[in-house]
PDB file of C-alpha atoms in Angstrom:
ATOM      1  CA  THR Z 182      16.257  -3.750  23.617  1.00 54.00           C
ATOM      2  CA  GLY Z 183      13.304  -4.040  21.970  1.00 63.00           C
ATOM      3  CA  PHE Z 184      15.382  -5.687  18.450  1.00 65.00           C
ATOM      4  CA  PHE Z 185      17.173  -8.068  20.503  1.00 71.00           C
ATOM      5  CA  ILE Z 186      13.582  -9.710  22.327  1.00 75.00           C
ATOM      6  CA  GLY Z 187      12.199 -10.398  18.667  1.00 70.00           C
ATOM      7  CA  ILE Z 188      15.324 -12.093  17.458  1.00 73.00           C
ATOM      8  CA  LEU Z 189      15.514 -14.023  20.946  1.00 77.00           C
ATOM      9  CA  LEU Z 190      11.522 -15.263  20.277  1.00 77.00           C
ATOM     10  CA  LEU Z 191      10.701 -15.288  16.717  1.00 70.00           C
ATOM     11  CA  CYS Z 192      14.374 -16.085  15.313  1.00 70.00           C
ATOM     12  CA  ASP Z 193      14.498 -19.722  15.035  1.00 78.00           C
ATOM     13  CA  HIS Z 194      15.872 -20.115  11.737  1.00 79.00           C
ATOM     14  CA  VAL Z 195      18.677 -17.916   9.788  1.00 82.00           C
ATOM     15  CA  ILE Z 196      16.129 -16.577   7.079  1.00 85.00           C
ATOM     16  CA  LEU Z 197      13.701 -16.164   9.627  1.00 81.00           C
ATOM     17  CA  LEU Z 198      16.879 -13.555  11.629  1.00 82.00           C
ATOM     18  CA  TRP Z 199      17.783 -12.069   7.662  1.00 86.00           C
ATOM     19  CA  ALA Z 200      13.702 -11.182   7.428  1.00 85.00           C
ATOM     20  CA  TRP Z 201      13.168  -9.588  10.853  1.00 82.00           C
ATOM     21  CA  VAL Z 202      16.950  -8.053  10.799  1.00 84.00           C
ATOM     22  CA  THR Z 203      15.888  -6.910   6.819  1.00 89.00           C
ATOM     23  CA  VAL Z 204      12.192  -5.530   8.217  1.00 84.00           C
ATOM     24  CA  ARG Z 205      14.034  -3.485  11.519  1.00 84.00           C
ATOM     25  CA  LEU Z 206      16.394  -1.594   9.420  1.00 88.00           C
ATOM     26  CA  ILE Z 207      13.844  -0.678   6.818  1.00 86.00           C
ATOM     27  CA  GLU Z 208      11.999   0.696   9.808  1.00 84.00           C
ATOM     28  CA  THR Z 209      14.829   2.495  11.397  1.00 85.00           C
ATOM     29  CA  ILE Z 210      15.311   3.987   7.876  1.00 87.00           C
ATOM     30  CA  ASP Z 211      12.230   5.247   7.770  1.00 85.00           C
ATOM     31  CA  VAL Z 212      12.010   6.455  11.022  1.00 84.00           C
ATOM     32  CA  HIS Z 213      15.255   8.489  11.028  1.00 85.00           C
ATOM     33  CA  SER Z 214      15.091   9.489   7.358  1.00 85.00           C
ATOM     34  CA  GLY Z 215      13.281  12.889   8.126  1.00 83.00           C
ATOM     35  CA  TYR Z 216      10.637  12.416   5.511  1.00 84.00           C
ATOM     36  CA  ASP Z 217       6.909  11.357   5.746  1.00 81.00           C
ATOM     37  CA  ILE Z 218       6.176   9.189   2.530  1.00 81.00           C
ATOM     38  CA  PRO Z 219       2.949  10.208   1.397  1.00 80.00           C
ATOM     39  CA  LEU Z 220       2.646   6.365  -0.174  1.00 85.00           C
ATOM     40  CA  ASN Z 221       4.691   4.800   2.313  1.00 83.00           C
ATOM     41  CA  PRO Z 222       2.703   1.240   2.695  1.00 86.00           C
ATOM     42  CA  LEU Z 223       4.007   1.257   6.706  1.00 83.00           C
ATOM     43  CA  ASN Z 224       2.077   4.332   7.418  1.00 83.00           C
ATOM     44  CA  LEU Z 225      -1.130   1.516   6.621  1.00 87.00           C
ATOM     45  CA  ILE Z 226      -0.009  -0.098  10.284  1.00 85.00           C
ATOM     46  CA  PRO Z 227      -1.979   0.707  13.281  1.00 84.00           C
ATOM     47  CA  PHE Z 228      -0.352   2.757  15.848  1.00 85.00           C
ATOM     48  CA  TYR Z 229       2.835   3.377  13.549  1.00 84.00           C
ATOM     49  CA  ALA Z 230       4.736   6.036  14.794  1.00 83.00           C
ATOM     50  CA  GLY Z 231       6.830   6.867  11.793  1.00 84.00           C
ATOM     51  CA  SER Z 232       9.795   9.640  10.559  1.00 85.00           C
ATOM     52  CA  ARG Z 233       7.240  12.670  12.294  1.00 84.00           C
ATOM     53  CA  HIS Z 234       6.310  10.960  15.673  1.00 84.00           C
ATOM     54  CA  HIS Z 235      10.443   9.802  16.137  1.00 83.00           C
ATOM     55  CA  ASP Z 236      11.539  13.366  15.028  1.00 85.00           C
ATOM     56  CA  PHE Z 237       9.440  14.672  17.643  1.00 85.00           C
ATOM     57  CA  HIS Z 238      11.393  13.011  20.345  1.00 83.00           C
ATOM     58  CA  HIS Z 239      14.743  13.876  18.385  1.00 84.00           C
ATOM     59  CA  MET Z 240      13.992  17.060  18.405  1.00 84.00           C
ATOM     60  CA  ASN Z 241      12.357  17.916  22.140  1.00 80.00           C
ATOM     61  CA  PHE Z 242      14.388  14.557  24.011  1.00 78.00           C
ATOM     62  CA  VAL Z 243      10.678  14.755  26.648  1.00 79.00           C
ATOM     63  CA  GLY Z 244       7.788  11.646  24.965  1.00 81.00           C
ATOM     64  CA  ASN Z 245       7.699  10.153  22.015  1.00 79.00           C
ATOM     65  CA  TYR Z 246       9.242   7.067  23.343  1.00 79.00           C
ATOM     66  CA  ALA Z 247       8.155   4.339  20.479  1.00 77.00           C
ATOM     67  CA  SER Z 248      10.973   3.418  17.863  1.00 72.00           C
ATOM     68  CA  THR Z 249       7.584   2.065  16.154  1.00 78.00           C
ATOM     69  CA  PHE Z 250       4.380   1.414  17.622  1.00 81.00           C
ATOM     70  CA  THR Z 251       2.076   4.609  19.130  1.00 86.00           C
ATOM     71  CA  TRP Z 252       0.336   2.777  21.861  1.00 88.00           C
ATOM     72  CA  TRP Z 253       2.424   2.881  24.431  1.00 86.00           C
ATOM     73  CA  ASP Z 254       3.098   6.475  24.231  1.00 88.00           C
ATOM     74  CA  ARG Z 255      -0.575   6.989  24.173  1.00 89.00           C
ATOM     75  CA  ILE Z 256      -1.486   5.051  27.544  1.00 91.00           C
ATOM     76  CA  PHE Z 257       1.081   6.574  29.214  1.00 90.00           C
ATOM     77  CA  GLY Z 258       0.407   9.830  27.867  1.00 90.00           C
ATOM     78  CA  THR Z 259       3.883  10.404  27.286  1.00 88.00           C
ATOM     79  CA  ASP Z 260       2.628  12.087  23.460  1.00 89.00           C
ATOM     80  CA  ALA Z 261       0.854  14.662  24.723  1.00 90.00           C
ATOM     81  CA  GLN Z 262       3.606  17.425  24.247  1.00 90.00           C
ATOM     82  CA  PHE Z 263       3.964  16.138  20.522  1.00 88.00           C
ATOM     83  CA  VAL Z 264      -0.320  15.462  20.182  1.00 89.00           C
ATOM     84  CA  ALA Z 265       0.055  19.402  21.163  1.00 91.00           C
ATOM     85  CA  TYR Z 266       2.629  20.680  18.419  1.00 89.00           C
ATOM     86  CA  TYR Z 267       0.854  18.559  15.641  1.00 87.00           C
ATOM     87  CA  GLU Z 268      -2.706  19.941  16.209  1.00 91.00           C
ATOM     88  CA  LYS Z 269      -0.814  23.369  16.453  1.00 93.00           C
ATOM     89  CA  MET Z 270       0.988  22.827  13.484  1.00 88.00           C
ATOM     90  CA  LYS Z 271      -2.304  21.985  11.852  1.00 88.00           C
ATOM     91  CA  LYS Z 272      -3.695  25.179  12.471  1.00 91.00           C
ATOM     92  CA  VAL Z 273      -0.545  26.794  11.441  1.00 91.00           C
ATOM     93  CA  GLU Z 274      -0.901  25.152   8.055  1.00 87.00           C
ATOM     94  CA  LYS Z 275      -4.492  25.506   7.944  1.00 88.00           C
ATOM     95  CA  LYS Z 276      -3.892  29.593   7.616  1.00 87.00           C
ATOM     96  CA  THR Z 277      -0.801  29.716   5.417  1.00 85.00           C
ATOM     97  CA  GLY Z 278      -2.695  27.320   3.383  1.00 65.00           C
TER      98      GLY Z 278
END
């Protein structure tokens, strides 16, 4: 529904409509790619979810509901399992390193 709300609120011209669709497609491809691209300019956006965050949603089906921005997950605590998992993975990487 967020996709259509953006169109209804922001797209009063066909060029804006195509720009919105293009940006949302790029973002959707990024989060569903399964790759955390290091130099991805989208990672510069504060609270951007990215593929690592979204992949956990598909792996666990509980939490990490945000497809773009993570602040709602942080506010409502639906990312608690992801945060614990991510911290555990960082410790494993540090040990195997």
